[in-house]
Amino acid sequence: MDIAVGLKAIEPGLQDYYQLPPETLDERIAGVKAKLSDRLLILGHNYQRDEVYKFADYKGDSLKLSQYAAQQTDREYIVFCGVKFMAETADILTTSDQKVILPDLAAGCSMADMADIENVETTWQEITSLIPESRITPITYINSSADLKAFCGEHGGLVCTSTNAEKIIRWAFDRREKILFFPDQHLGRNTCRRMGISLDEMILWDPAQPNGGNSAEAIRKARVLLWAGFCSVHQMFQPEHLAYFRKQVPDIKIIVHPECSMEVADSADLMGSTEYIIRTITAAPAGSRWAVGTELNLVNRLKRDNPDKEVFFLSPMVCMCSTMFRIDAPHLLWSLERLESGSIVNQIIVPEADRYWAKVALERMLELA
Ligand code: CIZ
Ligand code: SF4
């Protein structure tokens, strides 16, 4: 915590909030929420720390949160306890009078940063010099910046989340025979394999190399072009961790997120988004045993909420998303009290140039979801 305090002292006035005891932070957050009442909506992603998650009016994965944000046309302020691409999505889907606030602007996503518009445009030129654009659909995981969503919208593509990736990929294959999937290779590969697409129909696209490191023939032949991005949190889960639980815990069921590697996903019993993981464990019979491969805050919450089951974290390492972790009670209170005093801090505004097509890409997804 002390390291975090040191890093966070840069915002004017924020440092004082780190001197407050947890009870005071709680009381004051609850106080501002009561005062701003219906003008305010706090959204909380499943990976958030409990100290802020407990104040969220609505909780869930990025799909649920974006659908909900789109319906709340009467809330003036939407404070997003999550990461930047989620706040951008909320800004795109809400009206121009509504303000979306990210309590700490450093809450990004290292996976989202693995694809940027210059690289994606270069990639697209390389691909479409070999294949007509009418034969390939760009799909971006929601974990991506707004300009990449706009790119997909403009080129006949769309957004997906871990909850709906299969549906979205099916939609794309109904229209065109190939997909370019970014930034997460694992979600793309794991989902396509479950749809019966074999590994030899997929190529990995390394944007640092000409033609992604592939021959022209391989590009012409592939059905699925997977951007070489990954989540550093989920890639920490290893097949040995699954082997350990299978050996040590009788009747263990292993459930993992599709951002895990193919080797991990293949050895697991079940794979799905955070909402799927929560639903599955909540509905599981008392006494059942689960090892879960996703972000640690969520797994700890599952343990607490399911005392009649045994829930284990799948790795001996601490697989915590350090950017999700940045939204803490001092930042939440700081941004709320600024709002209360009439000044908006850390507003997320998607540039007009990206807004239209990013919204098209998101709405295509939301219609299918
Ligand atoms: O879609 C999301 O919210 C993320 C990033 C993970 C998940 O599976 O919920
Ligand atoms: Fe990004 Fe991974 Fe963190 Fe999710 S867990 S926000 S993909 S870095």
CSV table of C-alpha atoms and ligand atoms in Angstrom, one decimal:
chain,number,residue,atom,x,y,z
A,1,MET,CA,0.0,0.0,0.0
A,2,ASP,CA,2.8,2.4,0.8
A,3,ILE,CA,4.3,2.0,-2.7
A,4,ALA,CA,0.9,2.8,-4.1
A,5,VAL,CA,0.6,5.9,-2.0
A,6,GLY,CA,4.0,7.1,-3.2
A,7,LEU,CA,2.9,6.7,-6.8
A,8,LYS,CA,-0.4,8.3,-6.4
A,9,ALA,CA,0.7,11.5,-4.6
A,10,ILE,CA,0.9,13.4,-7.9
A,11,GLU,CA,-2.7,14.5,-8.2
A,12,PRO,CA,-3.2,17.8,-6.4
A,13,GLY,CA,-5.0,17.3,-3.1
A,14,LEU,CA,-5.0,13.5,-3.5
A,15,GLN,CA,-2.3,12.9,-0.9
A,16,ASP,CA,-4.5,14.1,1.9
A,17,TYR,CA,-7.0,11.3,1.1
A,18,TYR,CA,-4.3,8.7,1.9
A,19,GLN,CA,-4.1,10.0,5.5
A,20,LEU,CA,-7.8,9.1,6.1
A,21,PRO,CA,-8.6,5.9,7.9
A,22,PRO,CA,-10.8,3.3,6.0
A,23,GLU,CA,-13.9,4.1,8.1
A,24,THR,CA,-13.7,7.8,7.2
A,25,LEU,CA,-13.2,7.0,3.5
A,26,ASP,CA,-16.3,4.8,3.7
A,27,GLU,CA,-18.4,7.3,5.5
A,28,ARG,CA,-17.5,10.1,3.1
A,29,ILE,CA,-18.0,8.1,0.0
A,30,ALA,CA,-21.4,7.0,1.2
A,31,GLY,CA,-22.1,10.7,2.1
A,32,VAL,CA,-21.3,12.0,-1.4
A,33,LYS,CA,-23.3,9.1,-3.0
A,34,ALA,CA,-26.3,10.1,-0.9
A,35,LYS,CA,-25.9,13.8,-1.7
A,36,LEU,CA,-25.5,13.3,-5.5
A,37,SER,CA,-28.1,10.6,-5.4
A,38,ASP,CA,-29.7,10.1,-8.8
A,39,ARG,CA,-27.2,12.4,-10.6
A,40,LEU,CA,-24.5,9.8,-9.9
A,41,LEU,CA,-23.9,6.2,-11.1
A,42,ILE,CA,-21.0,4.2,-9.9
A,43,LEU,CA,-20.0,1.2,-12.0
A,44,GLY,CA,-17.7,-1.6,-10.7
A,45,HIS,CA,-15.9,-4.2,-12.7
A,46,ASN,CA,-15.6,-7.7,-11.4
A,47,TYR,CA,-11.8,-7.3,-10.9
A,48,GLN,CA,-12.0,-4.3,-8.7
A,49,ARG,CA,-10.9,-4.2,-5.1
A,50,ASP,CA,-13.7,-4.7,-2.5
A,51,GLU,CA,-13.0,-1.3,-1.0
A,52,VAL,CA,-14.5,0.4,-4.1
A,53,TYR,CA,-16.5,-2.5,-5.5
A,54,LYS,CA,-18.9,-2.4,-2.5
A,55,PHE,CA,-19.9,1.1,-3.5
A,56,ALA,CA,-20.9,0.3,-7.1
A,57,ASP,CA,-24.5,0.7,-8.0
A,58,TYR,CA,-24.1,-1.9,-10.7
A,59,LYS,CA,-21.4,-4.6,-11.0
A,60,GLY,CA,-20.3,-7.0,-13.7
A,61,ASP,CA,-18.1,-7.6,-16.7
A,62,SER,CA,-17.4,-5.1,-19.4
A,63,LEU,CA,-20.4,-6.3,-21.4
A,64,LYS,CA,-22.9,-6.0,-18.6
A,65,LEU,CA,-21.5,-2.6,-17.6
A,66,SER,CA,-21.5,-1.2,-21.1
A,67,GLN,CA,-25.1,-2.4,-21.7
A,68,TYR,CA,-26.2,-0.9,-18.4
A,69,ALA,CA,-24.3,2.4,-19.0
A,70,ALA,CA,-26.1,2.8,-22.3
A,71,GLN,CA,-29.5,2.6,-20.6
A,72,GLN,CA,-28.8,5.2,-17.9
A,73,THR,CA,-29.6,8.3,-19.9
A,74,ASP,CA,-30.6,10.3,-16.8
A,75,ARG,CA,-27.4,10.0,-14.8
A,76,GLU,CA,-25.2,13.0,-15.1
A,77,TYR,CA,-22.0,11.5,-13.7
A,78,ILE,CA,-20.8,8.0,-14.3
A,79,VAL,CA,-17.9,7.1,-12.1
A,80,PHE,CA,-16.3,4.0,-13.6
A,81,CYS,CA,-14.4,1.7,-11.2
A,82,GLY,CA,-12.5,-0.2,-13.9
A,83,VAL,CA,-10.0,0.6,-16.5
A,84,LYS,CA,-9.7,3.2,-19.3
A,85,PHE,CA,-11.1,1.2,-22.2
A,86,MET,CA,-14.3,0.5,-20.2
A,87,ALA,CA,-14.7,4.2,-19.3
A,88,GLU,CA,-14.2,5.1,-23.0
A,89,THR,CA,-16.9,2.5,-23.9
A,90,ALA,CA,-19.3,4.1,-21.4
A,91,ASP,CA,-18.5,7.5,-22.8
A,92,ILE,CA,-19.3,6.3,-26.4
A,93,LEU,CA,-22.6,4.7,-25.4
A,94,THR,CA,-23.9,7.6,-23.2
A,95,THR,CA,-25.2,11.0,-24.3
A,96,SER,CA,-23.1,14.1,-24.7
A,97,ASP,CA,-24.5,15.6,-21.5
A,98,GLN,CA,-23.3,12.7,-19.4
A,99,LYS,CA,-19.8,12.7,-18.0
A,100,VAL,CA,-17.7,9.6,-17.5
A,101,ILE,CA,-15.0,9.7,-14.8
A,102,LEU,CA,-12.2,7.3,-14.2
A,103,PRO,CA,-11.0,7.9,-10.6
A,104,ASP,CA,-7.3,7.2,-11.6
A,105,LEU,CA,-6.2,7.9,-15.1
A,106,ALA,CA,-3.3,5.4,-14.7
A,107,ALA,CA,-5.9,2.6,-14.7
A,108,GLY,CA,-5.1,1.2,-18.2
A,109,CYS,CA,-4.8,-2.3,-19.5
A,110,SER,CA,-1.5,-3.7,-20.6
A,111,MET,CA,-3.2,-6.0,-23.1
A,112,ALA,CA,-5.1,-3.1,-24.7
A,113,ASP,CA,-1.8,-1.3,-25.1
A,114,MET,CA,-0.4,-4.1,-27.2
A,115,ALA,CA,-2.3,-3.0,-30.3
A,116,ASP,CA,-2.3,0.6,-31.5
A,117,ILE,CA,-3.9,2.2,-34.5
A,118,GLU,CA,-0.7,2.7,-36.5
A,119,ASN,CA,0.2,-1.0,-36.2
A,120,VAL,CA,-3.4,-2.1,-37.0
A,121,GLU,CA,-3.5,0.2,-40.0
A,122,THR,CA,-0.2,-1.1,-41.3
A,123,THR,CA,-1.4,-4.7,-40.7
A,124,TRP,CA,-4.6,-4.0,-42.6
A,125,GLN,CA,-2.7,-2.6,-45.6
A,126,GLU,CA,-0.4,-5.7,-45.6
A,127,ILE,CA,-3.4,-8.0,-45.4
A,128,THR,CA,-5.5,-6.2,-48.0
A,129,SER,CA,-2.7,-6.1,-50.4
A,130,LEU,CA,-3.0,-9.9,-50.5
A,131,ILE,CA,-6.7,-10.4,-49.9
A,132,PRO,CA,-9.7,-8.1,-50.8
A,133,GLU,CA,-11.1,-6.3,-47.8
A,134,SER,CA,-14.5,-7.9,-48.6
A,135,ARG,CA,-13.1,-11.3,-47.4
A,136,ILE,CA,-11.9,-10.4,-43.9
A,137,THR,CA,-13.6,-8.9,-40.8
A,138,PRO,CA,-11.6,-7.1,-38.1
A,139,ILE,CA,-12.8,-8.0,-34.6
A,140,THR,CA,-11.4,-6.2,-31.5
A,141,TYR,CA,-11.8,-7.5,-28.0
A,142,ILE,CA,-13.4,-4.8,-25.9
A,143,ASN,CA,-10.0,-4.5,-24.1
A,144,SER,CA,-8.8,-2.0,-26.7
A,145,SER,CA,-8.7,1.7,-27.2
A,146,ALA,CA,-11.6,3.6,-28.8
A,147,ASP,CA,-9.7,4.3,-32.1
A,148,LEU,CA,-9.3,0.5,-32.6
A,149,LYS,CA,-13.0,0.0,-32.1
A,150,ALA,CA,-13.6,2.8,-34.6
A,151,PHE,CA,-11.3,1.0,-37.0
A,152,CYS,CA,-13.4,-2.1,-36.8
A,153,GLY,CA,-16.6,-0.2,-37.2
A,154,GLU,CA,-15.4,1.5,-40.3
A,155,HIS,CA,-14.1,-1.7,-41.9
A,156,GLY,CA,-17.2,-3.8,-41.4
A,157,GLY,CA,-16.1,-5.3,-38.1
A,158,LEU,CA,-17.1,-5.1,-34.5
A,159,VAL,CA,-16.2,-5.5,-30.9
A,160,CYS,CA,-16.5,-8.7,-28.7
A,161,THR,CA,-16.1,-9.5,-25.1
A,162,SER,CA,-15.1,-12.7,-23.4
A,163,THR,CA,-18.8,-13.4,-22.8
A,164,ASN,CA,-19.9,-13.2,-26.5
A,165,ALA,CA,-16.7,-13.9,-28.5
A,166,GLU,CA,-18.1,-17.0,-30.0
A,167,LYS,CA,-21.3,-15.4,-31.2
A,168,ILE,CA,-19.4,-12.5,-32.6
A,169,ILE,CA,-17.0,-14.7,-34.5
A,170,ARG,CA,-19.9,-16.7,-35.9
A,171,TRP,CA,-21.5,-13.5,-37.1
A,172,ALA,CA,-18.2,-12.6,-38.9
A,173,PHE,CA,-17.8,-16.0,-40.5
A,174,ASP,CA,-21.4,-15.8,-41.8
A,175,ARG,CA,-20.4,-12.7,-43.8
A,176,ARG,CA,-16.7,-13.1,-44.7
A,177,GLU,CA,-14.4,-16.0,-44.7
A,178,LYS,CA,-11.5,-14.7,-42.5
A,179,ILE,CA,-11.1,-12.7,-39.3
A,180,LEU,CA,-8.4,-10.5,-37.9
A,181,PHE,CA,-8.7,-10.8,-34.2
A,182,PHE,CA,-6.9,-8.4,-31.8
A,183,PRO,CA,-5.4,-7.7,-29.3
A,184,ASP,CA,-5.7,-11.0,-27.4
A,185,GLN,CA,-4.4,-14.1,-29.2
A,186,HIS,CA,-5.6,-16.4,-26.4
A,187,LEU,CA,-9.3,-15.3,-26.4
A,188,GLY,CA,-9.2,-15.6,-30.2
A,189,ARG,CA,-7.5,-19.0,-30.3
A,190,ASN,CA,-9.4,-20.6,-27.4
A,191,THR,CA,-12.7,-19.5,-28.8
A,192,CYS,CA,-12.0,-20.5,-32.4
A,193,ARG,CA,-10.8,-23.9,-31.3
A,194,ARG,CA,-14.0,-24.5,-29.4
A,195,MET,CA,-15.9,-23.6,-32.6
A,196,GLY,CA,-14.1,-26.5,-34.4
A,197,ILE,CA,-11.5,-24.4,-36.2
A,198,SER,CA,-8.1,-26.2,-36.2
A,199,LEU,CA,-4.8,-24.6,-35.2
A,200,ASP,CA,-3.5,-25.0,-38.8
A,201,GLU,CA,-6.2,-22.6,-39.9
A,202,MET,CA,-4.8,-19.9,-37.6
A,203,ILE,CA,-1.7,-17.8,-37.8
A,204,LEU,CA,-0.1,-15.5,-35.3
A,205,TRP,CA,0.4,-11.9,-36.3
A,206,ASP,CA,3.4,-10.2,-34.8
A,207,PRO,CA,3.0,-6.5,-35.6
A,208,ALA,CA,6.7,-5.9,-35.1
A,209,GLN,CA,7.5,-8.0,-38.2
A,210,PRO,CA,6.6,-7.4,-41.9
A,211,ASN,CA,3.4,-9.3,-42.8
A,212,GLY,CA,3.2,-10.2,-39.1
A,213,GLY,CA,6.0,-12.7,-39.6
A,214,ASN,CA,4.0,-14.7,-42.1
A,215,SER,CA,4.5,-15.7,-45.7
A,216,ALA,CA,2.0,-14.3,-48.3
A,217,GLU,CA,0.8,-17.9,-48.8
A,218,ALA,CA,0.1,-18.4,-45.1
A,219,ILE,CA,-1.9,-15.2,-45.0
A,220,ARG,CA,-3.9,-16.2,-48.0
A,221,LYS,CA,-4.6,-19.6,-46.5
A,222,ALA,CA,-5.4,-18.7,-42.9
A,223,ARG,CA,-9.0,-18.3,-41.7
A,224,VAL,CA,-8.0,-16.7,-38.4
A,225,LEU,CA,-5.2,-14.1,-38.0
A,226,LEU,CA,-4.5,-13.7,-34.3
A,227,TRP,CA,-2.7,-10.5,-33.1
A,228,ALA,CA,0.2,-11.5,-30.8
A,229,GLY,CA,-1.2,-9.7,-27.7
A,230,PHE,CA,-1.9,-11.3,-24.3
A,231,CYS,CA,-2.9,-10.5,-20.7
A,232,SER,CA,0.1,-10.6,-18.4
A,233,VAL,CA,-2.2,-11.5,-15.5
A,234,HIS,CA,-3.8,-14.5,-17.1
A,235,GLN,CA,-0.7,-15.8,-18.8
A,236,MET,CA,0.8,-16.5,-15.3
A,237,PHE,CA,-1.5,-19.6,-15.0
A,238,GLN,CA,0.5,-22.7,-16.1
A,239,PRO,CA,-0.5,-26.3,-16.9
A,240,GLU,CA,1.6,-27.4,-13.8
A,241,HIS,CA,-0.8,-25.5,-11.6
A,242,LEU,CA,-3.7,-27.5,-13.0
A,243,ALA,CA,-1.7,-30.7,-12.6
A,244,TYR,CA,-1.0,-29.9,-8.9
A,245,PHE,CA,-4.7,-29.4,-8.1
A,246,ARG,CA,-5.8,-32.5,-10.0
A,247,LYS,CA,-3.3,-34.5,-7.9
A,248,GLN,CA,-3.9,-32.8,-4.5
A,249,VAL,CA,-7.6,-32.2,-4.4
A,250,PRO,CA,-10.1,-35.0,-5.1
A,251,ASP,CA,-13.0,-34.1,-7.5
A,252,ILE,CA,-11.6,-30.7,-8.2
A,253,LYS,CA,-13.2,-28.8,-11.1
A,254,ILE,CA,-11.0,-26.3,-12.9
A,255,ILE,CA,-12.5,-23.3,-14.4
A,256,VAL,CA,-10.4,-20.7,-16.3
A,257,HIS,CA,-10.8,-17.4,-18.2
A,258,PRO,CA,-10.3,-17.6,-22.0
A,259,GLU,CA,-7.4,-15.1,-21.7
A,260,CYS,CA,-5.4,-18.0,-20.3
A,261,SER,CA,-3.1,-19.9,-22.7
A,262,MET,CA,-4.4,-22.7,-24.9
A,263,GLU,CA,-2.5,-25.3,-22.8
A,264,VAL,CA,-4.2,-24.1,-19.7
A,265,ALA,CA,-7.6,-23.8,-21.3
A,266,ASP,CA,-7.3,-27.3,-22.9
A,267,SER,CA,-6.6,-28.9,-19.5
A,268,ALA,CA,-9.4,-27.1,-17.7
A,269,ASP,CA,-12.9,-28.5,-17.2
A,270,LEU,CA,-14.6,-25.2,-18.0
A,271,MET,CA,-13.7,-22.0,-19.6
A,272,GLY,CA,-15.5,-18.7,-19.7
A,273,SER,CA,-15.8,-15.0,-18.9
A,274,THR,CA,-15.9,-13.6,-15.4
A,275,GLU,CA,-19.7,-13.6,-15.5
A,276,TYR,CA,-19.7,-17.3,-16.5
A,277,ILE,CA,-17.2,-18.2,-13.8
A,278,ILE,CA,-19.3,-16.3,-11.1
A,279,ARG,CA,-22.6,-17.9,-12.4
A,280,THR,CA,-21.1,-21.4,-12.5
A,281,ILE,CA,-19.6,-21.4,-9.0
A,282,THR,CA,-22.6,-19.7,-7.5
A,283,ALA,CA,-24.9,-22.4,-8.9
A,284,ALA,CA,-22.6,-25.3,-8.0
A,285,PRO,CA,-23.6,-27.8,-5.3
A,286,ALA,CA,-22.5,-27.3,-1.7
A,287,GLY,CA,-19.3,-29.2,-1.0
A,288,SER,CA,-18.0,-28.9,-4.6
A,289,ARG,CA,-14.3,-27.9,-5.1
A,290,TRP,CA,-13.1,-25.4,-7.6
A,291,ALA,CA,-9.8,-24.1,-8.7
A,292,VAL,CA,-10.2,-20.8,-10.6
A,293,GLY,CA,-7.9,-19.2,-13.1
A,294,THR,CA,-8.7,-15.5,-13.3
A,295,GLU,CA,-7.9,-12.3,-11.5
A,296,LEU,CA,-7.3,-12.6,-7.7
A,297,ASN,CA,-9.7,-10.0,-6.4
A,298,LEU,CA,-12.6,-11.9,-8.1
A,299,VAL,CA,-11.4,-15.3,-6.9
A,300,ASN,CA,-11.1,-14.0,-3.3
A,301,ARG,CA,-14.7,-12.6,-3.5
A,302,LEU,CA,-15.9,-16.0,-4.9
A,303,LYS,CA,-14.3,-17.7,-1.9
A,304,ARG,CA,-16.1,-15.4,0.5
A,305,ASP,CA,-19.5,-15.5,-1.2
A,306,ASN,CA,-19.4,-19.4,-1.4
A,307,PRO,CA,-18.6,-20.6,2.0
A,308,ASP,CA,-20.3,-23.9,1.4
A,309,LYS,CA,-17.9,-24.7,-1.4
A,310,GLU,CA,-14.1,-24.9,-1.5
A,311,VAL,CA,-12.7,-22.3,-3.9
A,312,PHE,CA,-9.0,-22.2,-4.6
A,313,PHE,CA,-6.9,-19.8,-6.6
A,314,LEU,CA,-5.3,-21.7,-9.5
A,315,SER,CA,-1.7,-20.3,-9.2
A,316,PRO,CA,0.8,-20.0,-6.4
A,317,MET,CA,1.7,-16.6,-7.8
A,318,VAL,CA,-0.3,-13.4,-7.1
A,319,CYS,CA,-2.2,-12.9,-10.4
A,320,MET,CA,-3.6,-9.5,-9.7
A,321,CYS,CA,-4.3,-6.9,-12.3
A,322,SER,CA,-2.1,-4.0,-11.2
A,323,THR,CA,-4.0,-1.5,-13.3
A,324,MET,CA,-7.5,-2.5,-12.0
A,325,PHE,CA,-5.9,-2.3,-8.5
A,326,ARG,CA,-5.2,1.4,-9.0
A,327,ILE,CA,-8.8,2.4,-8.3
A,328,ASP,CA,-8.8,2.6,-4.5
A,329,ALA,CA,-11.0,4.3,-1.9
A,330,PRO,CA,-8.9,7.5,-1.7
A,331,HIS,CA,-9.2,8.0,-5.5
A,332,LEU,CA,-12.9,7.2,-5.5
A,333,LEU,CA,-13.5,9.7,-2.7
A,334,TRP,CA,-11.3,12.3,-4.2
A,335,SER,CA,-13.1,12.2,-7.6
A,336,LEU,CA,-16.5,12.1,-5.9
A,337,GLU,CA,-15.8,15.1,-3.6
A,338,ARG,CA,-14.5,17.0,-6.6
A,339,LEU,CA,-17.7,16.3,-8.4
A,340,GLU,CA,-19.7,17.4,-5.3
A,341,SER,CA,-17.8,20.7,-5.3
A,342,GLY,CA,-18.6,21.2,-9.0
A,343,SER,CA,-15.2,20.3,-10.6
A,344,ILE,CA,-14.9,17.3,-12.8
A,345,VAL,CA,-11.6,15.5,-12.6
A,346,ASN,CA,-10.4,12.6,-14.8
A,347,GLN,CA,-13.2,12.9,-17.3
A,348,ILE,CA,-12.8,10.4,-20.2
A,349,ILE,CA,-13.8,11.9,-23.5
A,350,VAL,CA,-13.5,9.9,-26.7
A,351,PRO,CA,-12.5,12.2,-29.6
A,352,GLU,CA,-15.3,13.0,-32.0
A,353,ALA,CA,-13.2,11.5,-34.8
A,354,ASP,CA,-13.4,8.0,-33.2
A,355,ARG,CA,-16.8,8.2,-31.7
A,356,TYR,CA,-19.1,7.5,-34.6
A,357,TRP,CA,-17.4,4.3,-35.9
A,358,ALA,CA,-16.5,3.1,-32.4
A,359,LYS,CA,-20.2,3.3,-31.6
A,360,VAL,CA,-21.1,1.4,-34.8
A,361,ALA,CA,-18.7,-1.4,-33.8
A,362,LEU,CA,-20.1,-1.5,-30.2
A,363,GLU,CA,-23.7,-1.4,-31.4
A,364,ARG,CA,-23.2,-4.2,-33.8
A,365,MET,CA,-22.0,-6.2,-30.8
A,366,LEU,CA,-24.8,-5.1,-28.5
A,367,GLU,CA,-27.4,-6.1,-31.1
A,368,LEU,CA,-26.0,-9.6,-31.2
A,369,ALA,CA,-25.6,-9.8,-27.5
B,1,CIZ,O1,-15.0,-8.4,-20.3
B,1,CIZ,C1,-14.6,-8.2,-19.2
B,1,CIZ,O2,-15.1,-7.5,-18.4
B,1,CIZ,C2,-13.2,-8.7,-18.9
B,1,CIZ,C3,-12.1,-7.9,-19.1
B,1,CIZ,C4,-13.2,-9.9,-18.4
B,1,CIZ,C5,-14.3,-10.8,-18.2
B,1,CIZ,O3,-14.3,-11.9,-18.6
B,1,CIZ,O4,-15.3,-10.3,-17.7
B,2,SF4,FE1,-6.1,-5.9,-19.0
B,2,SF4,FE2,-5.4,-8.3,-18.1
B,2,SF4,FE3,-5.9,-6.3,-16.4
B,2,SF4,FE4,-7.9,-7.5,-17.8
B,2,SF4,S1,-6.6,-8.5,-16.2
B,2,SF4,S2,-7.6,-5.3,-17.5
B,2,SF4,S3,-6.8,-7.9,-19.8
B,2,SF4,S4,-4.2,-6.4,-17.9
